[in-house]
CSV table of C-alpha atoms and ligand atoms in Angstrom, one decimal:
chain,number,residue,atom,x,y,z
G,812,MET,CA,8.4,-15.7,5.4
G,813,LYS,CA,4.9,-16.8,4.5
G,814,VAL,CA,3.1,-15.5,1.4
G,815,ILE,CA,-0.7,-15.3,1.7
G,816,PRO,CA,-2.7,-14.9,-1.5
G,817,THR,CA,-5.4,-12.2,-1.7
G,818,ALA,CA,-8.5,-11.8,-3.8
G,819,ILE,CA,-6.3,-10.2,-6.5
G,820,PRO,CA,-3.5,-12.7,-7.5
G,821,GLU,CA,-0.8,-10.0,-7.9
G,822,VAL,CA,-1.4,-8.5,-4.5
G,823,LEU,CA,0.4,-10.5,-1.8
G,824,LEU,CA,0.2,-10.5,2.0
G,825,LEU,CA,3.6,-11.4,3.5
G,826,GLU,CA,4.2,-12.6,7.1
G,827,PRO,CA,7.8,-12.5,8.2
G,828,GLN,CA,9.3,-15.1,10.5
G,829,VAL,CA,9.3,-13.6,14.0
G,830,TYR,CA,11.9,-14.7,16.5
G,831,GLY,CA,10.6,-14.0,19.9
G,832,ASP,CA,12.4,-14.5,23.2
G,833,HIS,CA,12.6,-13.1,26.7
G,834,ARG,CA,14.1,-9.8,25.4
G,835,GLY,CA,11.4,-9.1,22.7
G,836,PHE,CA,11.6,-10.2,19.0
G,837,PHE,CA,13.7,-10.1,15.9
G,838,LEU,CA,12.6,-10.3,12.3
G,839,GLU,CA,14.1,-9.6,8.9
G,840,SER,CA,11.8,-6.9,7.6
G,841,PHE,CA,13.2,-7.3,4.1
G,842,ASN,CA,15.6,-9.8,2.5
G,843,HIS,CA,16.0,-9.5,-1.3
G,844,GLN,CA,16.7,-13.2,-1.8
G,845,THR,CA,13.9,-14.4,0.4
G,846,PHE,CA,11.4,-11.9,-1.2
G,847,ALA,CA,12.4,-13.2,-4.7
G,848,GLU,CA,12.3,-16.8,-3.8
G,849,LYS,CA,9.0,-16.7,-1.9
G,850,THR,CA,7.1,-14.3,-4.2
G,851,GLY,CA,8.7,-15.1,-7.6
G,852,LEU,CA,9.2,-11.4,-8.0
G,853,ASP,CA,12.4,-9.8,-9.1
G,854,ARG,CA,12.2,-6.3,-7.9
G,855,MET,CA,14.8,-3.7,-6.9
G,856,PHE,CA,13.6,-1.2,-4.3
G,857,VAL,CA,15.1,2.3,-4.7
G,858,GLN,CA,13.4,4.3,-2.0
G,859,ASP,CA,12.3,3.8,1.7
G,860,ASN,CA,9.5,5.9,3.1
G,861,HIS,CA,8.3,6.6,6.6
G,862,SER,CA,4.8,8.1,7.0
G,863,ARG,CA,3.3,8.9,10.5
G,864,SER,CA,-0.4,9.7,10.7
G,865,LYS,CA,-2.9,10.4,13.5
G,866,GLY,CA,-5.9,8.2,13.9
G,867,GLY,CA,-8.7,8.7,11.4
G,868,ILE,CA,-6.3,9.9,8.7
G,869,LEU,CA,-6.8,8.5,5.2
G,870,ARG,CA,-4.0,8.8,2.6
G,871,GLY,CA,-4.8,7.9,-1.0
G,872,LEU,CA,-5.7,6.6,-3.4
G,873,HIS,CA,-2.4,7.4,-5.1
G,874,TYR,CA,-0.3,6.1,-8.0
G,875,GLN,CA,2.3,7.4,-10.5
G,876,ILE,CA,1.1,7.0,-14.1
G,877,GLN,CA,4.7,7.0,-15.2
G,878,GLN,CA,7.7,5.8,-13.1
G,879,THR,CA,5.1,3.4,-11.7
G,880,GLN,CA,5.9,2.3,-8.1
G,881,GLY,CA,5.5,-1.2,-6.6
G,882,LYS,CA,5.2,-0.7,-2.9
G,883,LEU,CA,6.1,-3.0,0.0
G,884,MET,CA,4.1,-1.7,3.0
G,885,ARG,CA,4.6,-2.4,6.7
G,886,VAL,CA,3.6,-0.8,10.0
G,887,VAL,CA,5.9,-0.4,13.0
G,888,ALA,CA,3.5,1.4,15.3
G,889,GLY,CA,-0.3,1.3,15.4
G,890,GLU,CA,-2.6,-0.3,12.9
G,891,ILE,CA,-3.8,0.6,9.4
G,892,PHE,CA,-6.3,-0.7,6.8
G,893,ASP,CA,-4.1,-0.9,3.7
G,894,VAL,CA,-5.8,-0.9,0.3
G,895,ALA,CA,-4.7,-1.7,-3.3
G,896,VAL,CA,-7.0,-1.0,-6.2
G,897,ASP,CA,-6.4,-2.7,-9.6
G,898,ILE,CA,-6.4,0.2,-12.2
G,899,ARG,CA,-5.0,-1.9,-15.2
G,900,ARG,CA,-7.7,-1.4,-17.8
G,901,HIS,CA,-7.4,-4.9,-19.3
G,902,SER,CA,-7.1,-6.7,-16.1
G,903,PRO,CA,-9.9,-9.2,-15.2
G,904,THR,CA,-9.9,-7.5,-11.7
G,905,PHE,CA,-9.9,-3.9,-13.0
G,906,GLY,CA,-11.6,-1.7,-10.4
G,907,GLN,CA,-11.5,-4.3,-7.7
G,908,TRP,CA,-9.7,-3.8,-4.4
G,909,VAL,CA,-7.9,-5.7,-1.6
G,910,GLY,CA,-7.8,-4.4,1.9
G,911,GLU,CA,-5.7,-5.8,4.7
G,912,VAL,CA,-5.0,-4.9,8.3
G,913,LEU,CA,-1.3,-4.2,8.8
G,914,SER,CA,-0.1,-3.6,12.4
G,915,ALA,CA,2.9,-3.4,14.6
G,916,ASP,CA,1.5,-6.5,16.3
G,917,ASN,CA,0.8,-8.7,13.3
G,918,HIS,CA,4.0,-7.6,11.4
G,919,ARG,CA,2.2,-8.2,8.2
G,920,GLN,CA,3.3,-6.6,4.9
G,921,LEU,CA,1.4,-5.9,1.8
G,922,TRP,CA,2.9,-6.0,-1.7
G,923,VAL,CA,1.1,-3.5,-3.9
G,924,PRO,CA,2.3,-4.0,-7.5
G,925,GLU,CA,2.8,-1.5,-10.2
G,926,GLY,CA,-0.5,-0.8,-11.9
G,927,PHE,CA,-2.4,-0.3,-8.7
G,928,ALA,CA,-3.6,2.7,-6.8
G,929,HIS,CA,-2.8,2.6,-3.1
G,930,GLY,CA,-4.1,4.1,0.1
G,931,PHE,CA,-4.5,3.5,3.8
G,932,TYR,CA,-6.6,4.4,6.7
G,933,VAL,CA,-5.3,4.7,10.3
G,934,MET,CA,-7.4,2.6,12.7
G,935,SER,CA,-5.2,3.3,15.8
G,936,ASP,CA,-4.6,6.6,17.5
G,937,SER,CA,-1.4,7.0,15.5
G,938,ALA,CA,0.5,4.8,13.0
G,939,ASP,CA,4.0,4.7,11.6
G,940,VAL,CA,4.0,3.2,8.1
G,941,LEU,CA,7.3,2.2,6.5
G,942,TYR,CA,7.4,1.3,2.8
G,943,LYS,CA,9.8,0.5,0.0
G,944,THR,CA,9.1,1.6,-3.6
G,945,THR,CA,10.4,0.2,-6.9
G,946,ASP,CA,10.8,3.6,-8.5
G,947,TYR,CA,11.5,7.1,-7.3
G,948,TYR,CA,8.9,9.7,-6.2
G,949,ALA,CA,7.9,11.7,-9.3
G,950,PRO,CA,5.2,14.2,-8.3
G,951,GLN,CA,4.7,15.3,-11.9
G,952,HIS,CA,3.4,11.7,-12.6
G,953,GLU,CA,1.3,11.4,-9.5
G,954,ARG,CA,-2.4,10.9,-9.8
G,955,SER,CA,-5.2,10.5,-7.2
G,956,ILE,CA,-8.4,8.5,-7.2
G,957,LEU,CA,-11.2,9.4,-4.8
G,958,TRP,CA,-11.0,7.3,-1.7
G,959,ASN,CA,-14.8,6.8,-1.7
G,960,ASP,CA,-15.5,6.3,-5.4
G,961,PRO,CA,-18.8,4.4,-5.4
G,962,ASP,CA,-17.6,2.5,-8.5
G,963,ILE,CA,-14.8,0.9,-6.4
G,964,ALA,CA,-16.8,0.9,-3.1
G,965,ILE,CA,-13.9,0.2,-0.7
G,966,ASP,CA,-15.3,-0.9,2.7
G,967,TRP,CA,-13.0,1.3,4.9
G,968,PRO,CA,-13.3,0.5,8.6
G,969,LEU,CA,-14.0,4.2,9.4
G,970,ARG,CA,-13.8,5.3,13.1
G,971,ASP,CA,-16.3,8.0,12.0
G,972,PRO,CA,-17.9,8.9,8.7
G,973,HIS,CA,-15.4,11.6,7.7
G,974,PRO,CA,-11.7,10.6,7.5
G,975,VAL,CA,-9.1,13.4,7.6
G,976,LEU,CA,-7.8,14.0,4.1
G,977,SER,CA,-5.2,16.2,2.5
G,978,ALA,CA,-6.5,18.9,0.1
G,979,LYS,CA,-5.2,16.7,-2.7
G,980,ASP,CA,-7.1,13.7,-1.6
G,981,GLN,CA,-10.3,15.7,-1.2
G,982,GLY,CA,-10.2,16.2,-5.0
G,983,GLY,CA,-9.3,12.8,-6.4
G,984,ASP,CA,-10.6,11.6,-9.7
G,985,ARG,CA,-13.4,9.2,-10.1
G,986,LEU,CA,-12.0,5.9,-11.6
G,987,ALA,CA,-14.2,6.4,-14.6
G,988,ASP,CA,-12.3,9.7,-15.4
G,989,ALA,CA,-8.9,8.7,-14.2
G,990,GLU,CA,-5.8,8.0,-16.2
G,991,VAL,CA,-5.3,4.3,-15.8
G,992,PHE,CA,-2.8,1.7,-17.1
G,993,ASP,CA,-3.1,0.1,-20.5
G,994,ALA,CA,-1.9,-3.2,-19.1
B,748,T46,C1,5.2,10.4,-1.4
B,748,T46,C2,6.3,11.3,-1.2
B,748,T46,C3,6.1,12.6,-0.7
B,748,T46,N1,7.1,13.5,-0.6
B,748,T46,C4,6.8,14.8,0.0
B,748,T46,C5,5.9,15.6,-0.9
B,748,T46,C6,5.1,16.4,0.2
B,748,T46,O1,5.8,17.7,0.5
B,748,T46,C7,5.1,15.6,1.4
B,748,T46,C8,3.8,14.9,1.6
B,748,T46,O2,3.5,14.2,0.4
B,748,T46,P1,2.0,13.6,0.2
B,748,T46,O3,1.0,14.5,0.8
B,748,T46,O4,1.9,13.3,-1.3
B,748,T46,O5,2.1,12.3,1.1
B,748,T46,P2,1.1,11.1,1.1
B,748,T46,O6,-0.3,11.6,1.0
B,748,T46,O7,1.5,10.2,2.2
B,748,T46,O8,1.3,10.4,-0.3
B,748,T46,C9,1.6,9.0,-0.3
B,748,T46,O9,0.4,8.4,0.0
B,748,T46,C10,0.1,7.1,-0.5
B,748,T46,C11,-0.3,6.2,0.7
B,748,T46,C12,1.0,6.4,-1.4
B,748,T46,O10,0.9,5.3,-1.7
B,748,T46,C13,2.2,7.2,-1.9
B,748,T46,O11,3.4,6.7,-1.4
B,748,T46,C14,2.1,8.6,-1.7
B,748,T46,O12,1.3,9.3,-2.6
B,748,T46,O13,6.2,14.6,1.2
B,748,T46,C15,8.4,13.2,-0.9
B,748,T46,O14,9.4,14.0,-0.7
B,748,T46,N2,8.7,11.9,-1.4
B,748,T46,C16,7.7,11.0,-1.6
B,748,T46,O15,8.0,9.8,-2.0
């Protein structure tokens, strides 16, 4: 597995070793020992999620203010633009974002640490996103930040100007008004 740094040191792009042959391919999508050795992170994942979205859907920006979740994102069908936003008040990269294309073809994974808001935009006609989280879903602690907050200015590769959003995501907070982490 290769670990590729991003503009925010704590956000990591991972490339698994892919074993291709005449039948197709094999890869280890997660190996606890390899993940710890290569990233230096000691995390236990407690939940696996599967999210399918049509093209043009944008989910996010979400985080849990308590029971914070680290997320290991990957795509098994289609292509997404996956975004992590640093919302740790005392971080030198507070309010900055990282966006990476994850796809069924590039097999790339994004490590979104605790203390970050997360969202993705579906660039293909459909996408299946699988991800592991380091704490359990806790809706009472879930918060949303507006996907197009001008103070964050994420450069989403939109297929058209209006992504399809859930009602919750239409009403996200501006970062300036959001509950953020005191880290
Ligand atoms: C996240 C989650 C949701 N649900 C239920 C709650 C709702 O009945 C339904 C859809 O939930 P929601 O609209 O919050 O799903 P997303 O908009 O994909 O939310 C996720 O979107 C962004 C990309 C994230 O990073 C988070 O994982 C998460 O907030 O699934 C569960 O039962 N367990 C869960 O862990």
